[in-house]
Amino acid sequence: MPGPIAIFYEHPDWFRPLFSELERRGLPVVRLAADRSCFDPAEREPPYGLVFNRASPSAYLRGRGQTTHYTLAILRHWERRKIPVVNGSAVYRYEVSKADQLGLLDDLGLGYPRARVINHASQALPAAEGLRWPILVKANVGGSGAGIRRFDTPGELAEAAEATDHGELDLGVDQTALVQELCPLRGGRIVRVEVVGRKFLYAIEVFPPPSSFNLCPADACQTADGRDLVRSACALDAPKTGMRVQGYTPPPEVIRAVEAIAEAAALDVGGVEYLVDDRDGEIYYYDINALSNFVADAPNVVGLDAFARCVDYLQARWEAGI
C-alpha cells in the first residue's frame, strides 16, 4: 500500500470540498499547510504516495508571502525523491510568472493580448508604445486581480509611473510586470476552461462586474439567469461579488488548444482563461491557472461534481504510483 495522499495547500477554505471528498472515500490524507512547513533536503524517503500541490502564489495577499518561493523548493525536493506530484514544479513556474505564460502561448502559436515585460516603472510608458489603448499594468505574480491597473491614456500612465514611490504603480512581489493591451470583452464575458488529467473537464462563461479583475469562479454568487449559488469552496464570510457564471461548451479548436497548453505546461489540474476581443473577434488566451478553484456549485452550473472528478484522478494516480 502506498503512503498517504498529501495535500500541500495554503488557503484554509478553498479546498474544504476536496478534503471532504477524499475523506468520504476513506482515502489516507495528510494536510500540509504551506505556510507552516519545513523539509530536510537529506530526507531520502518522504512518506507520501502522492502529493497534490494546491499552494497559491497569491498567498502574499493573505499574509503568507513566504510560501511563494518555498513552494518551488519543496516541490523540487519531492520530485528528486521520486514522489509523484500533481501540479509539480514545471507548472508552478508558470503559476508564478505571467511573463512565462505569454512565452508559452507564443511558442504554441496561440493568440494572447499583446504585452511587454518590464522591471522598472520608468519603462512602463515606453513599453506601451505601439499597443492599443487602454492598457493594463499587471503584476507578474498576481492573484484574484491583485496588482492590475487600467490606464486609458499615455498621460495617466506617465503620471502613475512618476508617482510609483507613493504606491501608484504596483510591479508586484518580484518587481516584474506586464504592460498589456486591455481587450474589450465581446458579450461582457470571459471563458474559463478546466482540465483534470490535462484533459477537458468543463468550461464556464464568466460575466464579471464592470471594472473588476477578480475572476475567481469559486467567488461567483449567481448563475447568468440570476439563481444563487452555494459557495462551499470559499471563505464563509466571502462577500457577494456580483459575478455571474454559466456552463458553456467551447468550440473544438479551443478545447484542443487548452489541452495543448495543459500538456506543454504540465498542468495536471487547472484552468485556462480566454476572451474574445470585441474589436476584431479574435480569441486571446491570457491566464494559465494551476490553482483551479472550481466553479461554485458545479453540479448546478456545469452538471458534474468537479471535486469528485478531481479525486477520481488523484485516486487513480495514487493507486498506480504515478
mmCIF file of C-alpha atoms in Angstrom:
data_model
loop_
_atom_site.group_PDB
_atom_site.id
_atom_site.type_symbol
_atom_site.label_atom_id
_atom_site.label_comp_id
_atom_site.label_asym_id
_atom_site.label_seq_id
_atom_site.Cartn_x
_atom_site.Cartn_y
_atom_site.Cartn_z
ATOM 1 C CA MET A 1 0.000 0.000 0.000
ATOM 2 C CA PRO A 2 1.455 3.395 -0.959
ATOM 3 C CA GLY A 3 1.891 6.159 1.561
ATOM 4 C CA PRO A 4 -0.918 8.675 2.077
ATOM 5 C CA ILE A 5 -2.040 11.391 -0.329
ATOM 6 C CA ALA A 6 -0.552 14.692 0.818
ATOM 7 C CA ILE A 7 -2.402 17.906 0.019
ATOM 8 C CA PHE A 8 0.019 20.822 0.079
ATOM 9 C CA TYR A 9 -2.202 23.880 0.426
ATOM 10 C CA GLU A 10 -2.223 27.460 1.625
ATOM 11 C CA HIS A 11 -5.789 28.776 1.732
ATOM 12 C CA PRO A 12 -7.763 27.310 4.665
ATOM 13 C CA ASP A 13 -11.192 27.437 2.977
ATOM 14 C CA TRP A 14 -10.845 26.921 -0.763
ATOM 15 C CA PHE A 15 -10.344 23.166 -0.530
ATOM 16 C CA ARG A 16 -12.920 22.075 2.007
ATOM 17 C CA PRO A 17 -14.855 20.164 -0.701
ATOM 18 C CA LEU A 18 -11.650 18.432 -1.802
ATOM 19 C CA PHE A 19 -10.839 17.261 1.725
ATOM 20 C CA SER A 20 -14.453 16.170 2.240
ATOM 21 C CA GLU A 21 -14.455 14.029 -0.897
ATOM 22 C CA LEU A 22 -11.112 12.407 -0.049
ATOM 23 C CA GLU A 23 -12.289 11.612 3.461
ATOM 24 C CA ARG A 24 -15.698 10.384 2.245
ATOM 25 C CA ARG A 25 -13.867 7.727 0.230
ATOM 26 C CA GLY A 26 -11.764 6.714 3.194
ATOM 27 C CA LEU A 27 -8.524 7.595 1.430
ATOM 28 C CA PRO A 28 -5.499 8.269 3.655
ATOM 29 C CA VAL A 29 -4.873 12.016 3.561
ATOM 30 C CA VAL A 30 -2.265 14.279 5.102
ATOM 31 C CA ARG A 31 -2.875 18.029 5.154
ATOM 32 C CA LEU A 32 0.333 20.027 4.714
ATOM 33 C CA ALA A 33 -0.090 23.744 5.383
ATOM 34 C CA ALA A 34 2.339 25.542 3.094
ATOM 35 C CA ASP A 35 2.825 28.461 5.468
ATOM 36 C CA ARG A 36 3.781 26.218 8.414
ATOM 37 C CA SER A 37 6.105 23.817 6.697
ATOM 38 C CA CYS A 38 9.652 22.513 6.667
ATOM 39 C CA PHE A 39 11.636 19.783 4.946
ATOM 40 C CA ASP A 40 15.026 18.129 5.212
ATOM 41 C CA PRO A 41 16.994 18.073 1.919
ATOM 42 C CA ALA A 42 18.696 14.909 3.189
ATOM 43 C CA GLU A 43 15.377 13.092 3.558
ATOM 44 C CA ARG A 44 15.561 10.085 1.236
ATOM 45 C CA GLU A 45 12.094 8.602 1.522
ATOM 46 C CA PRO A 46 9.284 11.143 2.041
ATOM 47 C CA PRO A 47 6.317 9.256 3.486
ATOM 48 C CA TYR A 48 3.788 10.134 0.761
ATOM 49 C CA GLY A 49 2.391 8.086 -2.076
ATOM 50 C CA LEU A 50 1.265 11.201 -3.960
ATOM 51 C CA VAL A 51 1.437 14.965 -3.412
ATOM 52 C CA PHE A 52 -1.207 17.357 -4.759
ATOM 53 C CA ASN A 53 0.117 20.921 -4.919
ATOM 54 C CA ARG A 54 -2.594 23.449 -4.056
ATOM 55 C CA ALA A 55 -0.357 26.337 -2.949
ATOM 56 C CA SER A 56 -1.288 29.676 -4.456
ATOM 57 C CA PRO A 57 1.176 32.411 -5.425
ATOM 58 C CA SER A 58 -1.447 34.910 -4.288
ATOM 59 C CA ALA A 59 -0.672 33.860 -0.705
ATOM 60 C CA TYR A 60 1.106 37.191 -0.182
ATOM 61 C CA LEU A 61 -2.315 38.853 -0.294
ATOM 62 C CA ARG A 62 -3.257 36.882 2.826
ATOM 63 C CA GLY A 63 -0.079 37.456 4.822
ATOM 64 C CA ARG A 64 1.583 34.211 3.706
ATOM 65 C CA GLY A 65 4.041 35.504 1.135
ATOM 66 C CA GLN A 66 6.761 33.234 2.475
ATOM 67 C CA THR A 67 5.115 30.304 0.695
ATOM 68 C CA THR A 68 5.643 31.540 -2.871
ATOM 69 C CA HIS A 69 9.295 30.602 -3.418
ATOM 70 C CA TYR A 70 9.340 27.967 -0.691
ATOM 71 C CA THR A 71 6.722 26.000 -2.630
ATOM 72 C CA LEU A 72 9.048 25.644 -5.596
ATOM 73 C CA ALA A 73 11.831 24.343 -3.346
ATOM 74 C CA ILE A 74 9.715 21.694 -1.647
ATOM 75 C CA LEU A 75 8.127 20.551 -4.916
ATOM 76 C CA ARG A 76 11.589 20.003 -6.380
ATOM 77 C CA HIS A 77 12.625 18.120 -3.257
ATOM 78 C CA TRP A 78 9.712 15.702 -3.584
ATOM 79 C CA GLU A 79 10.352 15.280 -7.297
ATOM 80 C CA ARG A 80 14.032 14.472 -6.695
ATOM 81 C CA ARG A 81 12.857 11.785 -4.281
ATOM 82 C CA LYS A 82 10.588 10.329 -6.985
ATOM 83 C CA ILE A 83 7.345 11.180 -5.207
ATOM 84 C CA PRO A 84 4.566 11.642 -7.800
ATOM 85 C CA VAL A 85 3.487 15.296 -7.665
ATOM 86 C CA VAL A 86 0.274 16.574 -9.222
ATOM 87 C CA ASN A 87 0.873 20.136 -10.447
ATOM 88 C CA GLY A 88 4.583 19.964 -9.809
ATOM 89 C CA SER A 89 7.445 22.385 -10.226
ATOM 90 C CA ALA A 90 7.166 22.567 -14.020
ATOM 91 C CA VAL A 91 3.703 24.118 -13.984
ATOM 92 C CA TYR A 92 4.414 26.120 -10.827
ATOM 93 C CA ARG A 93 6.933 28.041 -12.929
ATOM 94 C CA TYR A 94 4.028 29.332 -14.974
ATOM 95 C CA GLU A 95 1.841 29.872 -11.934
ATOM 96 C CA VAL A 96 4.330 32.433 -10.596
ATOM 97 C CA SER A 97 5.079 34.203 -13.888
ATOM 98 C CA LYS A 98 2.569 35.750 -16.253
ATOM 99 C CA ALA A 99 5.520 36.600 -18.485
ATOM 100 C CA ASP A 100 6.385 32.909 -18.811
ATOM 101 C CA GLN A 101 2.735 32.143 -19.558
ATOM 102 C CA LEU A 102 2.787 34.508 -22.526
ATOM 103 C CA GLY A 103 6.042 32.966 -23.718
ATOM 104 C CA LEU A 104 4.432 29.529 -23.684
ATOM 105 C CA LEU A 105 1.377 30.775 -25.575
ATOM 106 C CA ASP A 106 3.660 32.371 -28.130
ATOM 107 C CA ASP A 107 5.606 29.123 -28.565
ATOM 108 C CA LEU A 108 2.320 27.298 -29.190
ATOM 109 C CA GLY A 109 1.254 29.837 -31.798
ATOM 110 C CA LEU A 110 -1.829 30.866 -29.816
ATOM 111 C CA GLY A 111 -3.186 34.395 -29.639
ATOM 112 C CA TYR A 112 -2.852 36.465 -26.478
ATOM 113 C CA PRO A 113 -3.246 40.164 -25.656
ATOM 114 C CA ARG A 114 -0.089 41.958 -26.807
ATOM 115 C CA ALA A 115 2.234 42.811 -23.950
ATOM 116 C CA ARG A 116 5.702 43.907 -22.927
ATOM 117 C CA VAL A 117 7.519 42.878 -19.750
ATOM 118 C CA ILE A 118 9.146 45.497 -17.527
ATOM 119 C CA ASN A 119 11.027 45.595 -14.232
ATOM 120 C CA HIS A 120 11.026 49.337 -13.535
ATOM 121 C CA ALA A 121 8.240 51.898 -13.576
ATOM 122 C CA SER A 122 10.241 54.180 -15.850
ATOM 123 C CA GLN A 123 9.812 51.607 -18.632
ATOM 124 C CA ALA A 124 6.019 51.439 -18.459
ATOM 125 C CA LEU A 125 5.290 54.251 -20.885
ATOM 126 C CA PRO A 126 7.971 53.293 -23.456
ATOM 127 C CA ALA A 127 6.754 49.686 -23.272
ATOM 128 C CA ALA A 128 3.221 50.799 -24.146
ATOM 129 C CA GLU A 129 4.340 52.265 -27.479
ATOM 130 C CA GLY A 130 2.544 50.515 -30.327
ATOM 131 C CA LEU A 131 -0.028 48.859 -28.064
ATOM 132 C CA ARG A 132 -3.730 49.570 -28.347
ATOM 133 C CA TRP A 133 -5.188 51.656 -25.530
ATOM 134 C CA PRO A 134 -6.466 51.264 -22.900
ATOM 135 C CA ILE A 135 -3.670 49.216 -21.396
ATOM 136 C CA LEU A 136 -3.144 47.338 -18.154
ATOM 137 C CA VAL A 137 -0.134 47.197 -15.899
ATOM 138 C CA LYS A 138 -0.308 43.721 -14.418
ATOM 139 C CA ALA A 139 1.968 42.258 -11.745
ATOM 140 C CA ASN A 140 3.879 39.193 -12.888
ATOM 141 C CA VAL A 141 2.817 37.363 -9.715
ATOM 142 C CA GLY A 142 -0.848 38.150 -9.306
ATOM 143 C CA GLY A 143 -3.937 36.500 -7.896
ATOM 144 C CA SER A 144 -7.600 37.500 -7.726
ATOM 145 C CA GLY A 145 -6.964 40.603 -9.804
ATOM 146 C CA ALA A 146 -4.275 41.925 -7.470
ATOM 147 C CA GLY A 147 -1.768 44.381 -8.868
ATOM 148 C CA ILE A 148 -3.750 45.232 -12.009
ATOM 149 C CA ARG A 149 -4.246 48.864 -13.009
ATOM 150 C CA ARG A 150 -6.062 50.223 -16.051
ATOM 151 C CA PHE A 151 -4.813 53.295 -17.923
ATOM 152 C CA ASP A 152 -6.804 54.976 -20.670
ATOM 153 C CA THR A 153 -4.219 57.471 -21.875
ATOM 154 C CA PRO A 154 -0.427 57.841 -22.006
ATOM 155 C CA GLY A 155 -0.734 60.806 -19.686
ATOM 156 C CA GLU A 156 -2.411 58.722 -16.983
ATOM 157 C CA LEU A 157 0.293 56.079 -17.214
ATOM 158 C CA ALA A 158 3.106 58.631 -17.159
ATOM 159 C CA GLU A 159 1.667 60.272 -14.040
ATOM 160 C CA ALA A 160 1.333 56.920 -12.246
ATOM 161 C CA ALA A 161 4.857 55.866 -13.208
ATOM 162 C CA GLU A 162 6.311 59.079 -11.845
ATOM 163 C CA ALA A 163 4.455 58.591 -8.565
ATOM 164 C CA THR A 164 5.414 54.936 -8.113
ATOM 165 C CA ASP A 165 7.324 55.642 -4.902
ATOM 166 C CA HIS A 166 3.936 56.531 -3.425
ATOM 167 C CA GLY A 167 2.275 53.284 -4.495
ATOM 168 C CA GLU A 168 0.717 54.409 -7.768
ATOM 169 C CA LEU A 169 2.162 51.593 -9.877
ATOM 170 C CA ASP A 170 2.486 48.113 -8.396
ATOM 171 C CA LEU A 171 5.110 45.892 -10.036
ATOM 172 C CA GLY A 172 4.397 43.083 -7.587
ATOM 173 C CA VAL A 173 6.457 40.907 -5.310
ATOM 174 C CA ASP A 174 9.183 40.246 -7.903
ATOM 175 C CA GLN A 175 9.192 43.799 -9.297
ATOM 176 C CA THR A 176 8.244 42.456 -12.728
ATOM 177 C CA ALA A 177 5.087 43.386 -14.576
ATOM 178 C CA LEU A 178 3.291 43.223 -17.894
ATOM 179 C CA VAL A 179 2.250 46.281 -19.840
ATOM 180 C CA GLN A 180 -0.606 44.734 -21.772
ATOM 181 C CA GLU A 181 -3.488 45.655 -24.025
ATOM 182 C CA LEU A 182 -6.890 45.635 -22.333
ATOM 183 C CA CYS A 183 -9.189 43.797 -24.713
ATOM 184 C CA PRO A 184 -12.881 44.767 -24.634
ATOM 185 C CA LEU A 185 -14.881 41.646 -23.858
ATOM 186 C CA ARG A 186 -17.307 40.533 -26.521
ATOM 187 C CA GLY A 187 -20.570 39.829 -24.737
ATOM 188 C CA GLY A 188 -19.090 41.108 -21.478
ATOM 189 C CA ARG A 189 -17.670 37.704 -20.662
ATOM 190 C CA ILE A 190 -14.545 35.590 -20.447
ATOM 191 C CA VAL A 191 -14.384 31.810 -20.640
ATOM 192 C CA ARG A 192 -12.591 29.589 -18.183
ATOM 193 C CA VAL A 193 -11.802 26.043 -19.255
ATOM 194 C CA GLU A 194 -10.918 23.489 -16.580
ATOM 195 C CA VAL A 195 -8.793 20.396 -17.119
ATOM 196 C CA VAL A 196 -8.234 17.312 -14.988
ATOM 197 C CA GLY A 197 -5.511 14.929 -16.074
ATOM 198 C CA ARG A 198 -4.593 17.563 -18.713
ATOM 199 C CA LYS A 199 -7.911 16.814 -20.453
ATOM 200 C CA PHE A 200 -11.020 18.966 -20.824
ATOM 201 C CA LEU A 201 -13.422 18.709 -17.878
ATOM 202 C CA TYR A 202 -15.823 21.629 -18.299
ATOM 203 C CA ALA A 203 -15.992 25.289 -19.218
ATOM 204 C CA ILE A 204 -17.894 28.260 -17.901
ATOM 205 C CA GLU A 205 -18.695 31.700 -19.153
ATOM 206 C CA VAL A 206 -17.895 34.303 -16.503
ATOM 207 C CA PHE A 207 -19.632 37.684 -16.540
ATOM 208 C CA PRO A 208 -17.575 39.894 -14.220
ATOM 209 C CA PRO A 209 -18.937 43.120 -12.785
ATOM 210 C CA PRO A 210 -17.689 46.264 -14.538
ATOM 211 C CA SER A 211 -14.077 47.227 -13.833
ATOM 212 C CA SER A 212 -13.403 44.034 -11.867
ATOM 213 C CA PHE A 213 -10.351 41.877 -12.492
ATOM 214 C CA ASN A 214 -11.150 39.271 -9.821
ATOM 215 C CA LEU A 215 -12.459 36.349 -11.860
ATOM 216 C CA CYS A 216 -12.148 33.551 -9.300
ATOM 217 C CA PRO A 217 -15.034 31.220 -10.263
ATOM 218 C CA ALA A 218 -15.416 29.943 -6.713
ATOM 219 C CA ASP A 219 -16.415 33.502 -5.768
ATOM 220 C CA ALA A 220 -19.316 33.616 -8.235
ATOM 221 C CA CYS A 221 -22.598 34.257 -6.469
ATOM 222 C CA GLN A 222 -25.168 33.813 -9.261
ATOM 223 C CA THR A 223 -25.830 31.940 -12.458
ATOM 224 C CA ALA A 224 -26.319 34.031 -15.582
ATOM 225 C CA ASP A 225 -30.111 33.802 -15.113
ATOM 226 C CA GLY A 226 -29.905 35.100 -11.540
ATOM 227 C CA ARG A 227 -30.068 31.933 -9.420
ATOM 228 C CA ASP A 228 -27.972 31.995 -6.244
ATOM 229 C CA LEU A 229 -25.049 29.579 -5.994
ATOM 230 C CA VAL A 230 -23.848 27.650 -2.974
ATOM 231 C CA ARG A 231 -20.243 28.758 -2.484
ATOM 232 C CA SER A 232 -18.936 25.862 -0.421
ATOM 233 C CA ALA A 233 -15.353 26.336 -1.610
ATOM 234 C CA CYS A 234 -14.954 29.905 -0.350
ATOM 235 C CA ALA A 235 -14.442 31.559 2.976
ATOM 236 C CA LEU A 236 -17.655 31.522 4.968
ATOM 237 C CA ASP A 237 -17.741 35.309 5.145
ATOM 238 C CA ALA A 238 -16.864 35.885 1.463
ATOM 239 C CA PRO A 239 -18.750 38.920 0.194
ATOM 240 C CA LYS A 240 -21.169 38.810 -2.710
ATOM 241 C CA THR A 241 -19.171 39.770 -5.784
ATOM 242 C CA GLY A 242 -21.852 40.346 -8.406
ATOM 243 C CA MET A 243 -20.046 37.923 -10.714
ATOM 244 C CA ARG A 244 -22.316 35.640 -12.764
ATOM 245 C CA VAL A 245 -21.436 32.347 -14.439
ATOM 246 C CA GLN A 246 -22.986 29.703 -16.650
ATOM 247 C CA GLY A 247 -21.899 26.415 -18.167
ATOM 248 C CA TYR A 248 -20.523 26.593 -21.690
ATOM 249 C CA THR A 249 -19.155 24.266 -24.363
ATOM 250 C CA PRO A 250 -16.230 25.873 -26.214
ATOM 251 C CA PRO A 251 -15.538 25.215 -29.900
ATOM 252 C CA PRO A 252 -13.489 22.049 -30.539
ATOM 253 C CA GLU A 253 -10.458 24.090 -31.589
ATOM 254 C CA VAL A 254 -10.470 25.846 -28.219
ATOM 255 C CA ILE A 255 -10.619 22.545 -26.349
ATOM 256 C CA ARG A 256 -7.681 21.288 -28.420
ATOM 257 C CA ALA A 257 -5.738 24.481 -27.701
ATOM 258 C CA VAL A 258 -6.396 24.279 -23.967
ATOM 259 C CA GLU A 259 -5.309 20.660 -23.821
ATOM 260 C CA ALA A 260 -2.162 21.588 -25.752
ATOM 261 C CA ILE A 261 -1.465 24.326 -23.187
ATOM 262 C CA ALA A 262 -2.020 21.867 -20.327
ATOM 263 C CA GLU A 263 0.348 19.346 -21.878
ATOM 264 C CA ALA A 264 3.063 21.901 -22.627
ATOM 265 C CA ALA A 265 2.826 23.441 -19.147
ATOM 266 C CA ALA A 266 2.477 20.103 -17.298
ATOM 267 C CA LEU A 267 -0.829 21.427 -15.956
ATOM 268 C CA ASP A 268 -2.427 18.343 -14.404
ATOM 269 C CA VAL A 269 -5.380 20.089 -12.753
ATOM 270 C CA GLY A 270 -6.197 23.691 -13.502
ATOM 271 C CA GLY A 271 -7.809 26.285 -15.685
ATOM 272 C CA VAL A 272 -7.061 28.307 -18.788
ATOM 273 C CA GLU A 273 -8.894 31.560 -19.437
ATOM 274 C CA TYR A 274 -9.573 33.247 -22.734
ATOM 275 C CA LEU A 275 -11.632 36.092 -24.145
ATOM 276 C CA VAL A 276 -12.981 37.201 -27.469
ATOM 277 C CA ASP A 277 -11.785 40.722 -28.328
ATOM 278 C CA ASP A 278 -14.801 42.770 -29.347
ATOM 279 C CA ARG A 279 -12.651 44.845 -31.730
ATOM 280 C CA ASP A 280 -11.517 42.037 -34.003
ATOM 281 C CA GLY A 281 -13.451 38.934 -32.911
ATOM 282 C CA GLU A 282 -10.218 37.051 -32.216
ATOM 283 C CA ILE A 283 -9.724 34.580 -29.364
ATOM 284 C CA TYR A 284 -6.961 35.555 -26.945
ATOM 285 C CA TYR A 285 -5.721 33.289 -24.147
ATOM 286 C CA TYR A 286 -4.426 35.216 -21.159
ATOM 287 C CA ASP A 287 -4.194 33.120 -17.992
ATOM 288 C CA ILE A 288 -2.912 29.658 -17.072
ATOM 289 C CA ASN A 289 -4.036 28.837 -13.550
ATOM 290 C CA ALA A 290 -2.677 25.782 -11.753
ATOM 291 C CA LEU A 291 -4.636 26.524 -8.588
ATOM 292 C CA SER A 292 -8.009 25.667 -10.152
ATOM 293 C CA ASN A 293 -10.676 26.922 -7.823
ATOM 294 C CA PHE A 294 -13.582 25.028 -9.323
ATOM 295 C CA VAL A 295 -16.738 26.975 -10.004
ATOM 296 C CA ALA A 296 -19.092 27.329 -7.062
ATOM 297 C CA ASP A 297 -21.962 24.824 -7.029
ATOM 298 C CA ALA A 298 -20.558 22.970 -10.048
ATOM 299 C CA PRO A 299 -23.356 20.344 -10.278
ATOM 300 C CA ASN A 300 -25.902 23.125 -10.854
ATOM 301 C CA VAL A 301 -23.669 25.143 -13.195
ATOM 302 C CA VAL A 302 -21.934 22.508 -15.331
ATOM 303 C CA GLY A 303 -23.784 19.313 -14.455
ATOM 304 C CA LEU A 304 -20.961 17.463 -12.715
ATOM 305 C CA ASP A 305 -19.166 17.313 -9.379
ATOM 306 C CA ALA A 306 -15.751 18.757 -10.232
ATOM 307 C CA PHE A 307 -14.181 17.798 -6.913
ATOM 308 C CA ALA A 308 -15.348 14.193 -7.322
ATOM 309 C CA ARG A 309 -13.768 14.068 -10.791
ATOM 310 C CA CYS A 310 -10.576 15.532 -9.389
ATOM 311 C CA VAL A 311 -10.428 12.908 -6.642
ATOM 312 C CA ASP A 312 -11.078 10.189 -9.236
ATOM 313 C CA TYR A 313 -7.900 11.369 -10.934
ATOM 314 C CA LEU A 314 -5.892 11.622 -7.713
ATOM 315 C CA GLN A 315 -7.014 8.199 -6.552
ATOM 316 C CA ALA A 316 -6.105 6.587 -9.887
ATOM 317 C CA ARG A 317 -2.620 8.105 -9.832
ATOM 318 C CA TRP A 318 -2.113 7.243 -6.172
ATOM 319 C CA GLU A 319 -3.121 3.615 -6.690
ATOM 320 C CA ALA A 320 -0.899 3.348 -9.786
ATOM 321 C CA GLY A 321 2.019 5.101 -8.096
ATOM 322 C CA ILE A 322 2.473 7.603 -10.917
#
